[in-house]
Amino acid sequence: MLAALVILLVGLLGIGRWVEQQIVSGVIHRTGVTTALYVDSFVAPELQELSQATELRPENQEALRMLFLDTPMGNQIVTLKVWTPQGKLLFSTDTALQVGKTYPMHDGMLKARLGAVISELSTLEEEENRTLGEQFDLLLETYSPVWLSGTDQIIAVAEFYQRTDDLNQEIASIQRQSGLVVGLTGLLICLLLAGFVRRASNTILSQ
């Protein structure tokens, strides 16, 4: 009985940990995709010229800056960067970065330029995130493709970083709920197992 309980406990801890990781991954991805759609609706119209140009006009850059100046979106998203699919920086709200410079392409960038939306928690250790790293310990980093309107052509990649306050609260709430479910399930299994073992023991003793 004790051996079975130990095995069951280890199994439940493993399952609980796996469920927690899946939940966190799902919440991060859903949050990133939802925010990417929201951001894209404002940003993409200002980037359509990239289908025929290699640089953004000053008026379009200014329009992008205004989107994040004392707005609800600007309060949640701390930095926006716009890249060419080849890794050249075209625009950034972080004035410390050198626009026009080509930076090493990370995994998220490589996948986004093929059409995927990639989100992950970032500790801001990359070279181009040095300024952000001085202000924040952790941000949600998202790479999102920017499409030419009405086509399947990717003309740029938008990279943005958002605060994790609301995300952390949602993850903590879901973790508590999943822990409760796994715990109650484990307790029920233990009670059923104990009843089965006692019944079998009583049967053996009576025989």
PDB file of C-alpha atoms in Angstrom:
ATOM      1  CA  MET A   1       0.000   0.000   0.000  1.00  0.00           C
ATOM      2  CA  LEU A   2       2.766   2.420   0.945  1.00  0.00           C
ATOM      3  CA  ALA A   3       4.742   1.570  -2.191  1.00  0.00           C
ATOM      4  CA  ALA A   4       1.655   2.167  -4.336  1.00  0.00           C
ATOM      5  CA  LEU A   5       1.022   5.517  -2.652  1.00  0.00           C
ATOM      6  CA  VAL A   6       4.618   6.639  -3.269  1.00  0.00           C
ATOM      7  CA  ILE A   7       4.405   5.658  -6.937  1.00  0.00           C
ATOM      8  CA  LEU A   8       1.029   7.395  -7.246  1.00  0.00           C
ATOM      9  CA  LEU A   9       2.352  10.562  -5.598  1.00  0.00           C
ATOM     10  CA  VAL A  10       5.376  10.714  -7.899  1.00  0.00           C
ATOM     11  CA  GLY A  11       3.143  10.141 -10.917  1.00  0.00           C
ATOM     12  CA  LEU A  12       0.706  12.862  -9.876  1.00  0.00           C
ATOM     13  CA  LEU A  13       3.537  15.346  -9.304  1.00  0.00           C
ATOM     14  CA  GLY A  14       4.892  14.588 -12.764  1.00  0.00           C
ATOM     15  CA  ILE A  15       1.471  14.939 -14.363  1.00  0.00           C
ATOM     16  CA  GLY A  16       0.816  18.146 -12.436  1.00  0.00           C
ATOM     17  CA  ARG A  17       4.109  19.632 -13.582  1.00  0.00           C
ATOM     18  CA  TRP A  18       3.424  18.683 -17.206  1.00  0.00           C
ATOM     19  CA  VAL A  19      -0.101  20.131 -17.068  1.00  0.00           C
ATOM     20  CA  GLU A  20       1.276  23.350 -15.573  1.00  0.00           C
ATOM     21  CA  GLN A  21       3.855  23.715 -18.347  1.00  0.00           C
ATOM     22  CA  GLN A  22       1.208  23.110 -21.021  1.00  0.00           C
ATOM     23  CA  ILE A  23      -1.084  25.691 -19.446  1.00  0.00           C
ATOM     24  CA  VAL A  24       1.660  28.323 -19.212  1.00  0.00           C
ATOM     25  CA  SER A  25       2.711  27.664 -22.815  1.00  0.00           C
ATOM     26  CA  GLY A  26      -0.896  27.892 -24.009  1.00  0.00           C
ATOM     27  CA  VAL A  27      -1.624  31.107 -22.135  1.00  0.00           C
ATOM     28  CA  ILE A  28       1.565  32.733 -23.428  1.00  0.00           C
ATOM     29  CA  HIS A  29       0.799  31.740 -27.013  1.00  0.00           C
ATOM     30  CA  ARG A  30      -2.843  32.854 -26.817  1.00  0.00           C
ATOM     31  CA  THR A  31      -1.893  36.191 -25.269  1.00  0.00           C
ATOM     32  CA  GLY A  32       0.777  36.769 -27.904  1.00  0.00           C
ATOM     33  CA  VAL A  33      -1.502  35.916 -30.817  1.00  0.00           C
ATOM     34  CA  THR A  34      -4.371  38.044 -29.499  1.00  0.00           C
ATOM     35  CA  THR A  35      -2.112  41.041 -28.935  1.00  0.00           C
ATOM     36  CA  ALA A  36      -0.432  40.519 -32.323  1.00  0.00           C
ATOM     37  CA  LEU A  37      -3.798  40.749 -34.087  1.00  0.00           C
ATOM     38  CA  TYR A  38      -4.603  43.917 -32.158  1.00  0.00           C
ATOM     39  CA  VAL A  39      -1.235  45.511 -32.864  1.00  0.00           C
ATOM     40  CA  ASP A  40      -1.270  44.432 -36.507  1.00  0.00           C
ATOM     41  CA  SER A  41      -4.561  46.256 -37.117  1.00  0.00           C
ATOM     42  CA  PHE A  42      -2.812  49.534 -36.244  1.00  0.00           C
ATOM     43  CA  VAL A  43       0.733  48.870 -37.436  1.00  0.00           C
ATOM     44  CA  ALA A  44       0.236  47.053 -40.744  1.00  0.00           C
ATOM     45  CA  PRO A  45      -1.404  50.011 -42.575  1.00  0.00           C
ATOM     46  CA  GLU A  46       1.706  52.103 -41.895  1.00  0.00           C
ATOM     47  CA  LEU A  47       3.995  49.425 -43.353  1.00  0.00           C
ATOM     48  CA  GLN A  48       2.312  48.699 -46.670  1.00  0.00           C
ATOM     49  CA  GLU A  49       4.864  50.826 -48.534  1.00  0.00           C
ATOM     50  CA  LEU A  50       7.501  48.180 -47.769  1.00  0.00           C
ATOM     51  CA  SER A  51       6.164  46.105 -50.634  1.00  0.00           C
ATOM     52  CA  GLN A  52       7.909  48.557 -52.959  1.00  0.00           C
ATOM     53  CA  ALA A  53      10.413  50.324 -50.691  1.00  0.00           C
ATOM     54  CA  THR A  54      13.271  49.320 -48.418  1.00  0.00           C
ATOM     55  CA  GLU A  55      12.799  52.115 -45.886  1.00  0.00           C
ATOM     56  CA  LEU A  56       9.906  53.710 -44.033  1.00  0.00           C
ATOM     57  CA  ARG A  57       9.063  57.296 -44.817  1.00  0.00           C
ATOM     58  CA  PRO A  58       9.468  59.767 -41.914  1.00  0.00           C
ATOM     59  CA  GLU A  59       5.715  60.409 -41.753  1.00  0.00           C
ATOM     60  CA  ASN A  60       4.999  56.689 -41.371  1.00  0.00           C
ATOM     61  CA  GLN A  61       7.625  56.384 -38.646  1.00  0.00           C
ATOM     62  CA  GLU A  62       6.050  59.307 -36.829  1.00  0.00           C
ATOM     63  CA  ALA A  63       2.608  57.698 -37.164  1.00  0.00           C
ATOM     64  CA  LEU A  64       3.977  54.529 -35.568  1.00  0.00           C
ATOM     65  CA  ARG A  65       5.469  56.497 -32.684  1.00  0.00           C
ATOM     66  CA  MET A  66       2.159  58.262 -32.057  1.00  0.00           C
ATOM     67  CA  LEU A  67       0.431  54.880 -31.691  1.00  0.00           C
ATOM     68  CA  PHE A  68       2.457  54.257 -28.524  1.00  0.00           C
ATOM     69  CA  LEU A  69       2.484  57.765 -27.079  1.00  0.00           C
ATOM     70  CA  ASP A  70       0.119  58.016 -24.090  1.00  0.00           C
ATOM     71  CA  THR A  71      -2.282  55.391 -25.474  1.00  0.00           C
ATOM     72  CA  PRO A  72      -3.708  52.196 -23.928  1.00  0.00           C
ATOM     73  CA  MET A  73      -1.616  50.164 -26.347  1.00  0.00           C
ATOM     74  CA  GLY A  74       1.483  52.128 -25.426  1.00  0.00           C
ATOM     75  CA  ASN A  75       0.853  51.512 -21.726  1.00  0.00           C
ATOM     76  CA  GLN A  76       0.848  47.753 -22.274  1.00  0.00           C
ATOM     77  CA  ILE A  77       3.486  47.434 -25.009  1.00  0.00           C
ATOM     78  CA  VAL A  78       6.811  48.920 -23.974  1.00  0.00           C
ATOM     79  CA  THR A  79       8.710  48.546 -27.258  1.00  0.00           C
ATOM     80  CA  LEU A  80       7.917  47.946 -30.932  1.00  0.00           C
ATOM     81  CA  LYS A  81      10.462  47.012 -33.582  1.00  0.00           C
ATOM     82  CA  VAL A  82       9.910  46.535 -37.290  1.00  0.00           C
ATOM     83  CA  TRP A  83      12.279  44.301 -39.248  1.00  0.00           C
ATOM     84  CA  THR A  84      12.729  43.310 -42.824  1.00  0.00           C
ATOM     85  CA  PRO A  85      12.458  39.528 -43.393  1.00  0.00           C
ATOM     86  CA  GLN A  86      16.272  39.615 -43.768  1.00  0.00           C
ATOM     87  CA  GLY A  87      16.840  40.974 -40.252  1.00  0.00           C
ATOM     88  CA  LYS A  88      17.402  44.671 -40.946  1.00  0.00           C
ATOM     89  CA  LEU A  89      15.914  47.016 -38.350  1.00  0.00           C
ATOM     90  CA  LEU A  90      13.574  49.528 -40.012  1.00  0.00           C
ATOM     91  CA  PHE A  91      11.930  51.113 -36.980  1.00  0.00           C
ATOM     92  CA  SER A  92      12.081  50.994 -33.198  1.00  0.00           C
ATOM     93  CA  THR A  93      10.462  52.921 -30.394  1.00  0.00           C
ATOM     94  CA  ASP A  94      13.699  52.254 -28.497  1.00  0.00           C
ATOM     95  CA  THR A  95      15.823  55.194 -29.602  1.00  0.00           C
ATOM     96  CA  ALA A  96      18.991  53.490 -28.332  1.00  0.00           C
ATOM     97  CA  LEU A  97      18.874  51.052 -31.256  1.00  0.00           C
ATOM     98  CA  GLN A  98      20.500  51.835 -34.589  1.00  0.00           C
ATOM     99  CA  VAL A  99      17.882  51.827 -37.335  1.00  0.00           C
ATOM    100  CA  GLY A 100      19.261  50.406 -40.568  1.00  0.00           C
ATOM    101  CA  LYS A 101      21.532  47.921 -38.814  1.00  0.00           C
ATOM    102  CA  THR A 102      21.210  44.190 -39.415  1.00  0.00           C
ATOM    103  CA  TYR A 103      21.120  42.152 -36.202  1.00  0.00           C
ATOM    104  CA  PRO A 104      21.450  38.387 -35.725  1.00  0.00           C
ATOM    105  CA  MET A 105      18.099  36.700 -36.383  1.00  0.00           C
ATOM    106  CA  HIS A 106      16.681  34.697 -33.486  1.00  0.00           C
ATOM    107  CA  ASP A 107      14.451  31.650 -33.727  1.00  0.00           C
ATOM    108  CA  GLY A 108      11.313  33.744 -33.314  1.00  0.00           C
ATOM    109  CA  MET A 109      12.286  35.990 -36.214  1.00  0.00           C
ATOM    110  CA  LEU A 110      13.062  33.030 -38.458  1.00  0.00           C
ATOM    111  CA  LYS A 111       9.641  31.489 -37.810  1.00  0.00           C
ATOM    112  CA  ALA A 112       7.743  34.774 -38.073  1.00  0.00           C
ATOM    113  CA  ARG A 113       9.141  35.550 -41.505  1.00  0.00           C
ATOM    114  CA  LEU A 114       7.600  32.235 -42.608  1.00  0.00           C
ATOM    115  CA  GLY A 115       4.181  33.253 -41.295  1.00  0.00           C
ATOM    116  CA  ALA A 116       4.033  32.096 -37.654  1.00  0.00           C
ATOM    117  CA  VAL A 117       3.293  34.202 -34.577  1.00  0.00           C
ATOM    118  CA  ILE A 118       5.866  33.347 -31.891  1.00  0.00           C
ATOM    119  CA  SER A 119       5.588  34.406 -28.246  1.00  0.00           C
ATOM    120  CA  GLU A 120       7.834  33.642 -25.299  1.00  0.00           C
ATOM    121  CA  LEU A 121       8.887  35.101 -21.985  1.00  0.00           C
ATOM    122  CA  SER A 122      12.156  36.965 -22.481  1.00  0.00           C
ATOM    123  CA  THR A 123      14.811  37.838 -19.920  1.00  0.00           C
ATOM    124  CA  LEU A 124      16.116  40.497 -22.354  1.00  0.00           C
ATOM    125  CA  GLU A 125      19.670  39.210 -22.604  1.00  0.00           C
ATOM    126  CA  GLU A 126      20.102  39.910 -26.337  1.00  0.00           C
ATOM    127  CA  GLU A 127      22.377  42.698 -27.555  1.00  0.00           C
ATOM    128  CA  GLU A 128      19.557  44.845 -28.918  1.00  0.00           C
ATOM    129  CA  ASN A 129      17.588  44.549 -25.659  1.00  0.00           C
ATOM    130  CA  ARG A 130      20.240  46.013 -23.388  1.00  0.00           C
ATOM    131  CA  THR A 131      18.191  49.139 -22.656  1.00  0.00           C
ATOM    132  CA  LEU A 132      15.047  47.131 -21.929  1.00  0.00           C
ATOM    133  CA  GLY A 133      17.013  44.827 -19.653  1.00  0.00           C
ATOM    134  CA  GLU A 134      17.951  47.795 -17.486  1.00  0.00           C
ATOM    135  CA  GLN A 135      14.268  48.602 -16.919  1.00  0.00           C
ATOM    136  CA  PHE A 136      12.566  45.197 -16.790  1.00  0.00           C
ATOM    137  CA  ASP A 137      13.468  41.713 -15.584  1.00  0.00           C
ATOM    138  CA  LEU A 138      10.938  39.879 -17.746  1.00  0.00           C
ATOM    139  CA  LEU A 139       8.690  40.772 -20.684  1.00  0.00           C
ATOM    140  CA  LEU A 140       6.502  38.860 -23.111  1.00  0.00           C
ATOM    141  CA  GLU A 141       8.288  38.916 -26.473  1.00  0.00           C
ATOM    142  CA  THR A 142       6.250  38.389 -29.649  1.00  0.00           C
ATOM    143  CA  TYR A 143       7.258  38.156 -33.305  1.00  0.00           C
ATOM    144  CA  SER A 144       4.425  38.665 -35.767  1.00  0.00           C
ATOM    145  CA  PRO A 145       4.519  38.657 -39.599  1.00  0.00           C
ATOM    146  CA  VAL A 146       3.201  41.713 -41.407  1.00  0.00           C
ATOM    147  CA  TRP A 147       1.403  40.861 -44.631  1.00  0.00           C
ATOM    148  CA  LEU A 148       0.872  42.917 -47.760  1.00  0.00           C
ATOM    149  CA  SER A 149      -2.824  43.710 -47.688  1.00  0.00           C
ATOM    150  CA  GLY A 150      -4.900  41.187 -49.621  1.00  0.00           C
ATOM    151  CA  THR A 151      -1.970  38.873 -50.387  1.00  0.00           C
ATOM    152  CA  ASP A 152       0.100  36.119 -48.774  1.00  0.00           C
ATOM    153  CA  GLN A 153       3.324  38.154 -49.092  1.00  0.00           C
ATOM    154  CA  ILE A 154       5.181  38.941 -45.877  1.00  0.00           C
ATOM    155  CA  ILE A 155       6.719  42.409 -46.130  1.00  0.00           C
ATOM    156  CA  ALA A 156       8.032  42.812 -42.573  1.00  0.00           C
ATOM    157  CA  VAL A 157       8.172  41.311 -39.101  1.00  0.00           C
ATOM    158  CA  ALA A 158       6.872  43.210 -36.094  1.00  0.00           C
ATOM    159  CA  GLU A 159       8.547  42.477 -32.764  1.00  0.00           C
ATOM    160  CA  PHE A 160       7.016  43.859 -29.597  1.00  0.00           C
ATOM    161  CA  TYR A 161       7.417  43.474 -25.865  1.00  0.00           C
ATOM    162  CA  GLN A 162       4.572  43.741 -23.388  1.00  0.00           C
ATOM    163  CA  ARG A 163       4.308  43.802 -19.631  1.00  0.00           C
ATOM    164  CA  THR A 164       3.584  40.523 -17.882  1.00  0.00           C
ATOM    165  CA  ASP A 165       1.511  41.780 -14.919  1.00  0.00           C
ATOM    166  CA  ASP A 166      -1.869  40.589 -16.233  1.00  0.00           C
ATOM    167  CA  LEU A 167      -0.295  37.499 -17.751  1.00  0.00           C
ATOM    168  CA  ASN A 168       1.287  36.489 -14.438  1.00  0.00           C
ATOM    169  CA  GLN A 169      -2.032  36.872 -12.638  1.00  0.00           C
ATOM    170  CA  GLU A 170      -3.829  34.722 -15.198  1.00  0.00           C
ATOM    171  CA  ILE A 171      -1.133  32.035 -15.086  1.00  0.00           C
ATOM    172  CA  ALA A 172      -1.161  31.989 -11.268  1.00  0.00           C
ATOM    173  CA  SER A 173      -4.951  31.618 -11.217  1.00  0.00           C
ATOM    174  CA  ILE A 174      -4.912  28.757 -13.714  1.00  0.00           C
ATOM    175  CA  GLN A 175      -2.052  27.055 -11.858  1.00  0.00           C
ATOM    176  CA  ARG A 176      -4.044  27.138  -8.626  1.00  0.00           C
ATOM    177  CA  GLN A 177      -7.078  25.649 -10.354  1.00  0.00           C
ATOM    178  CA  SER A 178      -5.080  22.913 -12.072  1.00  0.00           C
ATOM    179  CA  GLY A 179      -3.257  22.097  -8.814  1.00  0.00           C
ATOM    180  CA  LEU A 180      -6.582  21.755  -7.026  1.00  0.00           C
ATOM    181  CA  VAL A 181      -7.971  19.437  -9.723  1.00  0.00           C
ATOM    182  CA  VAL A 182      -4.854  17.243  -9.735  1.00  0.00           C
ATOM    183  CA  GLY A 183      -4.796  17.167  -5.929  1.00  0.00           C
ATOM    184  CA  LEU A 184      -8.458  16.155  -5.630  1.00  0.00           C
ATOM    185  CA  THR A 185      -8.001  13.524  -8.333  1.00  0.00           C
ATOM    186  CA  GLY A 186      -5.002  12.107  -6.469  1.00  0.00           C
ATOM    187  CA  LEU A 187      -6.930  12.033  -3.192  1.00  0.00           C
ATOM    188  CA  LEU A 188      -9.813  10.193  -4.825  1.00  0.00           C
ATOM    189  CA  ILE A 189      -7.471   7.628  -6.355  1.00  0.00           C
ATOM    190  CA  CYS A 190      -5.737   7.129  -2.979  1.00  0.00           C
ATOM    191  CA  LEU A 191      -9.067   6.532  -1.227  1.00  0.00           C
ATOM    192  CA  LEU A 192     -10.190   4.060  -3.892  1.00  0.00           C
ATOM    193  CA  LEU A 193      -6.840   2.270  -3.749  1.00  0.00           C
ATOM    194  CA  ALA A 194      -6.924   2.108   0.051  1.00  0.00           C
ATOM    195  CA  GLY A 195     -10.432   0.692  -0.030  1.00  0.00           C
ATOM    196  CA  PHE A 196      -9.437  -1.912  -2.612  1.00  0.00           C
ATOM    197  CA  VAL A 197      -6.367  -3.007  -0.623  1.00  0.00           C
ATOM    198  CA  ARG A 198      -8.322  -3.212   2.661  1.00  0.00           C
ATOM    199  CA  ARG A 199     -11.057  -5.233   1.034  1.00  0.00           C
ATOM    200  CA  ALA A 200      -8.549  -7.614  -0.495  1.00  0.00           C
ATOM    201  CA  SER A 201      -6.732  -7.923   2.849  1.00  0.00           C
ATOM    202  CA  ASN A 202      -9.971  -8.702   4.709  1.00  0.00           C
ATOM    203  CA  THR A 203     -10.845 -11.331   2.113  1.00  0.00           C
ATOM    204  CA  ILE A 204      -7.454 -13.011   2.542  1.00  0.00           C
ATOM    205  CA  LEU A 205      -7.734 -12.957   6.352  1.00  0.00           C
ATOM    206  CA  SER A 206     -11.221 -14.459   6.311  1.00  0.00           C
ATOM    207  CA  GLN A 207     -10.090 -17.250   3.988  1.00  0.00           C
TER     208      GLN A 207
END
